[in-house]
Amino acid sequence: MYTRAEVYSPLQNTAVWLAAWLYGHEPTDELVAALRDLGGPHAYGDAPLSALLNDVRSAASLTSPEPVVRLILWGPGQAAAIPPASPALQALTPAGALALRESEHVHHLLVPSYGDDGVQWRWFEEHERLPEPAWLSPGEADALLVEATDRAALLIEAAGGASAELPSPRLTMGSLADFYDAPGLPGCVPPRSAKLFARADSVAAIVETVTDRLNDHSLDPHLFALWRHIRTARMAGVANAVHELWREAYG
């Protein structure tokens, strides 16, 4: 099993960049460059990325304090916060989706498909209220992630998972930093969100190093439990970032 699809999300940074652009903190050319770094060329059906951005700008409700952009991730043990049997859910890939708020009763679901030749976006309109996410604060999500990481590390060490290549799961932090840090976040990202993203990246590096880099899958039961906490932390970090960017613009 390839782990990166479960622990890394280009949509995390995409969501923050879109919010920063919508709220006037970043110019269009910086957004386009960042999106290109996050997956290559972007297409919207037969239309270019500019058409998608125009539709996003037209549909987004910017004055509401509710997050205008919501990150939706899913995976084993964690259902996507999308109404069941909806076309958007049927189109969902492991990458997840973005929810764009137009009003209390209308959300638009942007579903990307990542491939070797770039990113293809599909747009769905949803009039049924989206399932509520956990709405954890950055501190709560960070605490859960730390607790789960420490518990998994202890279980791995107790099971004899340490080796000369990986003396301690805790020490793998930063081993994939170059990958997870690129292409970065906009400079206006709130510090609490940036810290939470960094924590999630560190834990993702632990999981990927142990499972894929060392090709040791005997520890998978201990590590898989971390996936949900990584995804939850990323979603909580995006929600906090979007709210803070809204507050700076309209609060």
mmCIF file of C-alpha atoms in Angstrom:
data_model
loop_
_atom_site.group_PDB
_atom_site.id
_atom_site.type_symbol
_atom_site.label_atom_id
_atom_site.label_comp_id
_atom_site.label_asym_id
_atom_site.label_seq_id
_atom_site.Cartn_x
_atom_site.Cartn_y
_atom_site.Cartn_z
ATOM 1 C CA MET A 1 0.000 0.000 0.000
ATOM 2 C CA TYR A 2 1.260 3.456 -0.921
ATOM 3 C CA THR A 3 0.958 5.637 2.161
ATOM 4 C CA ARG A 4 1.422 9.166 0.814
ATOM 5 C CA ALA A 5 -2.106 9.392 -0.582
ATOM 6 C CA GLU A 6 -3.404 8.897 2.965
ATOM 7 C CA VAL A 7 -1.126 11.320 4.815
ATOM 8 C CA TYR A 8 -0.459 14.146 2.338
ATOM 9 C CA SER A 9 -2.996 16.507 0.781
ATOM 10 C CA PRO A 10 -2.173 19.129 -1.840
ATOM 11 C CA LEU A 11 -5.707 20.401 -1.191
ATOM 12 C CA GLN A 12 -4.644 21.657 2.233
ATOM 13 C CA ASN A 13 -2.434 24.355 0.738
ATOM 14 C CA THR A 14 -4.801 24.846 -2.190
ATOM 15 C CA ALA A 15 -7.633 25.697 0.210
ATOM 16 C CA VAL A 16 -5.521 28.244 2.103
ATOM 17 C CA TRP A 17 -4.288 29.863 -1.096
ATOM 18 C CA LEU A 18 -7.831 30.154 -2.439
ATOM 19 C CA ALA A 19 -9.054 31.750 0.785
ATOM 20 C CA ALA A 20 -6.106 34.160 0.876
ATOM 21 C CA TRP A 21 -6.892 35.166 -2.706
ATOM 22 C CA LEU A 22 -10.632 35.499 -2.140
ATOM 23 C CA TYR A 23 -10.112 37.732 0.884
ATOM 24 C CA GLY A 24 -7.633 39.937 -0.954
ATOM 25 C CA HIS A 25 -4.449 38.870 0.824
ATOM 26 C CA GLU A 26 -2.782 37.382 -2.281
ATOM 27 C CA PRO A 27 -2.854 38.469 -5.942
ATOM 28 C CA THR A 28 -4.063 36.225 -8.735
ATOM 29 C CA ASP A 29 -0.626 35.629 -10.251
ATOM 30 C CA GLU A 30 0.728 34.325 -6.931
ATOM 31 C CA LEU A 31 -2.293 32.029 -6.565
ATOM 32 C CA VAL A 32 -1.879 30.637 -10.077
ATOM 33 C CA ALA A 33 1.832 30.001 -9.515
ATOM 34 C CA ALA A 34 1.134 28.225 -6.225
ATOM 35 C CA LEU A 35 -1.569 26.036 -7.757
ATOM 36 C CA ARG A 36 0.783 25.085 -10.568
ATOM 37 C CA ASP A 37 3.344 24.023 -7.979
ATOM 38 C CA LEU A 38 0.645 21.997 -6.215
ATOM 39 C CA GLY A 39 -0.106 19.699 -9.121
ATOM 40 C CA GLY A 40 1.005 21.051 -12.472
ATOM 41 C CA PRO A 41 -1.411 22.434 -15.074
ATOM 42 C CA HIS A 42 -5.009 22.813 -13.890
ATOM 43 C CA ALA A 43 -8.062 22.324 -16.106
ATOM 44 C CA TYR A 44 -11.777 22.759 -15.543
ATOM 45 C CA GLY A 45 -13.468 20.473 -18.018
ATOM 46 C CA ASP A 46 -12.410 21.906 -21.365
ATOM 47 C CA ALA A 47 -11.805 25.311 -19.793
ATOM 48 C CA PRO A 48 -8.597 26.701 -18.266
ATOM 49 C CA LEU A 49 -7.899 27.440 -14.608
ATOM 50 C CA SER A 50 -8.996 31.059 -15.068
ATOM 51 C CA ALA A 51 -12.561 29.885 -15.723
ATOM 52 C CA LEU A 52 -12.577 27.922 -12.464
ATOM 53 C CA LEU A 53 -11.274 30.927 -10.532
ATOM 54 C CA ASN A 54 -13.925 33.168 -12.067
ATOM 55 C CA ASP A 55 -16.659 30.756 -10.961
ATOM 56 C CA VAL A 56 -15.136 30.503 -7.487
ATOM 57 C CA ARG A 57 -15.077 34.287 -7.172
ATOM 58 C CA SER A 58 -18.688 34.578 -8.360
ATOM 59 C CA ALA A 59 -20.072 31.870 -6.081
ATOM 60 C CA ALA A 60 -18.186 32.536 -2.844
ATOM 61 C CA SER A 61 -19.946 34.239 0.056
ATOM 62 C CA LEU A 62 -17.151 36.351 1.492
ATOM 63 C CA THR A 63 -18.931 38.283 4.241
ATOM 64 C CA SER A 64 -20.171 35.278 6.219
ATOM 65 C CA PRO A 65 -18.041 34.295 9.232
ATOM 66 C CA GLU A 66 -18.493 30.636 8.302
ATOM 67 C CA PRO A 67 -15.466 29.359 6.343
ATOM 68 C CA VAL A 68 -15.939 30.213 2.685
ATOM 69 C CA VAL A 69 -13.607 27.342 1.785
ATOM 70 C CA ARG A 70 -13.693 24.047 3.651
ATOM 71 C CA LEU A 71 -11.250 21.186 3.192
ATOM 72 C CA ILE A 72 -12.872 17.752 3.005
ATOM 73 C CA LEU A 73 -10.597 14.749 3.479
ATOM 74 C CA TRP A 74 -11.606 11.153 3.942
ATOM 75 C CA GLY A 75 -10.160 7.679 4.157
ATOM 76 C CA PRO A 76 -10.224 4.475 6.198
ATOM 77 C CA GLY A 77 -12.278 5.035 9.327
ATOM 78 C CA GLN A 78 -13.340 8.533 8.265
ATOM 79 C CA ALA A 79 -16.247 9.254 5.932
ATOM 80 C CA ALA A 80 -16.225 12.309 3.689
ATOM 81 C CA ALA A 81 -18.434 15.163 4.907
ATOM 82 C CA ILE A 82 -20.519 15.026 1.740
ATOM 83 C CA PRO A 83 -24.189 13.954 1.529
ATOM 84 C CA PRO A 84 -24.440 10.228 0.758
ATOM 85 C CA ALA A 85 -25.321 9.167 -2.792
ATOM 86 C CA SER A 86 -24.624 12.677 -4.099
ATOM 87 C CA PRO A 87 -22.879 13.059 -7.486
ATOM 88 C CA ALA A 88 -19.951 14.755 -5.748
ATOM 89 C CA LEU A 89 -19.440 11.758 -3.467
ATOM 90 C CA GLN A 90 -19.513 9.447 -6.468
ATOM 91 C CA ALA A 91 -16.824 11.571 -8.165
ATOM 92 C CA LEU A 92 -14.614 11.800 -5.074
ATOM 93 C CA THR A 93 -11.030 10.560 -5.313
ATOM 94 C CA PRO A 94 -8.617 9.836 -2.442
ATOM 95 C CA ALA A 95 -7.448 13.472 -2.735
ATOM 96 C CA GLY A 96 -10.679 14.778 -1.180
ATOM 97 C CA ALA A 97 -12.608 17.906 -2.112
ATOM 98 C CA LEU A 98 -13.131 21.581 -1.366
ATOM 99 C CA ALA A 99 -16.495 22.953 -0.241
ATOM 100 C CA LEU A 100 -17.208 26.534 -1.299
ATOM 101 C CA ARG A 101 -19.938 28.307 0.671
ATOM 102 C CA GLU A 102 -22.412 30.424 -1.281
ATOM 103 C CA SER A 103 -25.182 30.615 1.312
ATOM 104 C CA GLU A 104 -26.620 28.712 4.247
ATOM 105 C CA HIS A 105 -28.407 26.373 1.866
ATOM 106 C CA VAL A 106 -26.020 26.220 -1.089
ATOM 107 C CA HIS A 107 -22.513 24.794 -1.200
ATOM 108 C CA HIS A 108 -20.375 24.075 -4.228
ATOM 109 C CA LEU A 109 -18.121 21.037 -4.120
ATOM 110 C CA LEU A 110 -14.896 21.248 -6.102
ATOM 111 C CA VAL A 111 -13.550 17.755 -6.726
ATOM 112 C CA PRO A 112 -10.038 17.443 -8.200
ATOM 113 C CA SER A 113 -8.423 14.495 -9.888
ATOM 114 C CA TYR A 114 -4.625 14.509 -9.771
ATOM 115 C CA GLY A 115 -2.699 12.838 -12.588
ATOM 116 C CA ASP A 116 0.709 12.863 -14.214
ATOM 117 C CA ASP A 117 -0.495 15.504 -16.680
ATOM 118 C CA GLY A 118 -1.952 17.848 -14.062
ATOM 119 C CA VAL A 119 -5.186 18.437 -12.163
ATOM 120 C CA GLN A 120 -8.719 18.164 -13.550
ATOM 121 C CA TRP A 121 -11.488 19.874 -11.562
ATOM 122 C CA ARG A 122 -15.190 19.027 -11.454
ATOM 123 C CA TRP A 123 -17.871 21.294 -9.958
ATOM 124 C CA PHE A 124 -21.000 20.118 -8.140
ATOM 125 C CA GLU A 125 -23.787 22.134 -6.538
ATOM 126 C CA GLU A 126 -25.211 20.825 -3.269
ATOM 127 C CA HIS A 127 -28.453 22.166 -1.768
ATOM 128 C CA GLU A 128 -28.524 19.697 1.102
ATOM 129 C CA ARG A 129 -26.652 20.894 4.184
ATOM 130 C CA LEU A 130 -23.211 19.363 4.361
ATOM 131 C CA PRO A 131 -22.445 17.065 7.302
ATOM 132 C CA GLU A 132 -20.737 19.029 10.065
ATOM 133 C CA PRO A 133 -17.004 18.416 10.517
ATOM 134 C CA ALA A 134 -15.381 18.002 13.924
ATOM 135 C CA TRP A 135 -14.750 21.803 14.131
ATOM 136 C CA LEU A 136 -11.765 21.276 16.401
ATOM 137 C CA SER A 137 -9.646 24.241 17.405
ATOM 138 C CA PRO A 138 -5.989 24.099 16.315
ATOM 139 C CA GLY A 139 -5.027 23.389 19.931
ATOM 140 C CA GLU A 140 -7.474 20.495 20.229
ATOM 141 C CA ALA A 141 -6.396 18.968 16.916
ATOM 142 C CA ASP A 142 -2.737 19.384 17.834
ATOM 143 C CA ALA A 143 -3.242 17.705 21.222
ATOM 144 C CA LEU A 144 -5.003 14.727 19.633
ATOM 145 C CA LEU A 145 -2.253 14.382 17.053
ATOM 146 C CA VAL A 146 0.502 14.521 19.668
ATOM 147 C CA GLU A 147 -1.270 11.976 21.861
ATOM 148 C CA ALA A 148 -1.852 9.579 18.965
ATOM 149 C CA THR A 149 1.745 9.933 17.779
ATOM 150 C CA ASP A 150 3.218 9.227 21.203
ATOM 151 C CA ARG A 151 0.938 6.231 21.663
ATOM 152 C CA ALA A 152 1.871 4.810 18.252
ATOM 153 C CA ALA A 153 5.577 5.388 18.868
ATOM 154 C CA LEU A 154 5.418 3.524 22.169
ATOM 155 C CA LEU A 155 3.565 0.626 20.551
ATOM 156 C CA ILE A 156 6.085 0.458 17.723
ATOM 157 C CA GLU A 157 9.037 0.480 20.096
ATOM 158 C CA ALA A 158 7.391 -2.158 22.299
ATOM 159 C CA ALA A 159 6.842 -4.317 19.222
ATOM 160 C CA GLY A 160 10.531 -4.085 18.326
ATOM 161 C CA GLY A 161 10.040 -1.605 15.518
ATOM 162 C CA ALA A 162 13.238 0.347 16.171
ATOM 163 C CA SER A 163 16.183 -0.494 13.945
ATOM 164 C CA ALA A 164 19.533 0.851 12.864
ATOM 165 C CA GLU A 165 17.806 2.579 9.960
ATOM 166 C CA LEU A 166 15.075 4.019 12.146
ATOM 167 C CA PRO A 167 16.334 4.176 15.749
ATOM 168 C CA SER A 168 13.112 5.775 16.939
ATOM 169 C CA PRO A 169 9.930 6.710 15.074
ATOM 170 C CA ARG A 170 10.065 10.096 16.795
ATOM 171 C CA LEU A 171 13.410 10.859 15.124
ATOM 172 C CA THR A 172 12.061 10.554 11.590
ATOM 173 C CA MET A 173 10.586 14.045 11.931
ATOM 174 C CA GLY A 174 11.929 16.148 9.099
ATOM 175 C CA SER A 175 13.134 13.216 6.994
ATOM 176 C CA LEU A 176 10.701 14.238 4.251
ATOM 177 C CA ALA A 177 10.678 17.939 5.095
ATOM 178 C CA ASP A 178 11.755 19.042 1.636
ATOM 179 C CA PHE A 179 8.741 17.307 0.114
ATOM 180 C CA TYR A 180 6.144 18.354 2.652
ATOM 181 C CA ASP A 181 7.349 21.955 2.870
ATOM 182 C CA ALA A 182 7.037 22.594 -0.867
ATOM 183 C CA PRO A 183 5.545 24.664 -2.350
ATOM 184 C CA GLY A 184 4.604 26.278 0.917
ATOM 185 C CA LEU A 185 1.790 28.438 2.144
ATOM 186 C CA PRO A 186 0.997 32.112 1.603
ATOM 187 C CA GLY A 187 2.752 34.472 3.961
ATOM 188 C CA CYS A 188 -0.551 35.515 5.513
ATOM 189 C CA VAL A 189 -1.297 32.051 6.941
ATOM 190 C CA PRO A 190 -2.056 32.343 10.686
ATOM 191 C CA PRO A 191 0.751 31.018 12.926
ATOM 192 C CA ARG A 192 -1.534 28.532 14.736
ATOM 193 C CA SER A 193 -2.567 26.962 11.442
ATOM 194 C CA ALA A 194 1.026 26.881 10.207
ATOM 195 C CA LYS A 195 2.099 25.110 13.403
ATOM 196 C CA LEU A 196 -0.671 22.542 13.050
ATOM 197 C CA PHE A 197 0.211 21.896 9.399
ATOM 198 C CA ALA A 198 3.848 21.426 10.397
ATOM 199 C CA ARG A 199 2.848 18.910 13.071
ATOM 200 C CA ALA A 200 0.697 16.999 10.590
ATOM 201 C CA ASP A 201 3.577 16.991 8.089
ATOM 202 C CA SER A 202 5.943 15.643 10.729
ATOM 203 C CA VAL A 203 3.614 12.796 11.642
ATOM 204 C CA ALA A 204 3.021 12.084 7.947
ATOM 205 C CA ALA A 205 6.792 11.795 7.504
ATOM 206 C CA ILE A 206 6.906 9.254 10.342
ATOM 207 C CA VAL A 207 4.176 7.131 8.794
ATOM 208 C CA GLU A 208 5.625 7.283 5.296
ATOM 209 C CA THR A 209 9.168 6.548 6.454
ATOM 210 C CA VAL A 210 8.216 3.516 8.482
ATOM 211 C CA THR A 211 5.845 1.975 5.944
ATOM 212 C CA ASP A 212 7.098 2.918 2.494
ATOM 213 C CA ARG A 213 10.701 4.045 2.850
ATOM 214 C CA LEU A 214 11.658 1.082 5.076
ATOM 215 C CA ASN A 215 9.171 -1.296 3.436
ATOM 216 C CA ASP A 216 8.155 -2.523 6.900
ATOM 217 C CA HIS A 217 4.415 -3.162 7.001
ATOM 218 C CA SER A 218 4.366 -5.251 10.157
ATOM 219 C CA LEU A 219 3.707 -2.034 12.063
ATOM 220 C CA ASP A 220 0.804 -0.908 9.880
ATOM 221 C CA PRO A 221 -1.916 -1.526 12.511
ATOM 222 C CA HIS A 222 -0.169 0.921 14.841
ATOM 223 C CA LEU A 223 0.386 3.544 12.158
ATOM 224 C CA PHE A 224 -2.912 3.439 10.308
ATOM 225 C CA ALA A 225 -4.689 4.843 13.344
ATOM 226 C CA LEU A 226 -2.701 8.036 12.806
ATOM 227 C CA TRP A 227 -4.178 8.668 9.367
ATOM 228 C CA ARG A 228 -7.490 9.948 10.717
ATOM 229 C CA HIS A 229 -5.726 12.315 13.127
ATOM 230 C CA ILE A 230 -3.508 13.658 10.339
ATOM 231 C CA ARG A 231 -6.504 14.351 8.107
ATOM 232 C CA THR A 232 -8.469 15.915 10.964
ATOM 233 C CA ALA A 233 -5.551 18.178 11.838
ATOM 234 C CA ARG A 234 -5.262 19.374 8.244
ATOM 235 C CA MET A 235 -8.996 20.145 8.053
ATOM 236 C CA ALA A 236 -8.925 21.966 11.396
ATOM 237 C CA GLY A 237 -5.897 23.993 10.325
ATOM 238 C CA VAL A 238 -7.606 25.081 7.119
ATOM 239 C CA ALA A 239 -10.800 26.051 8.968
ATOM 240 C CA ASN A 240 -8.798 28.185 11.401
ATOM 241 C CA ALA A 241 -6.773 29.804 8.620
ATOM 242 C CA VAL A 242 -9.873 30.665 6.582
ATOM 243 C CA HIS A 243 -11.638 32.149 9.607
ATOM 244 C CA GLU A 244 -8.635 34.273 10.554
ATOM 245 C CA LEU A 245 -8.227 35.505 6.981
ATOM 246 C CA TRP A 246 -11.923 36.437 6.959
ATOM 247 C CA ARG A 247 -11.551 38.232 10.308
ATOM 248 C CA GLU A 248 -8.651 40.301 9.015
ATOM 249 C CA ALA A 249 -10.640 41.260 5.932
ATOM 250 C CA TYR A 250 -14.138 41.770 7.393
ATOM 251 C CA GLY A 251 -14.020 41.359 11.169
#
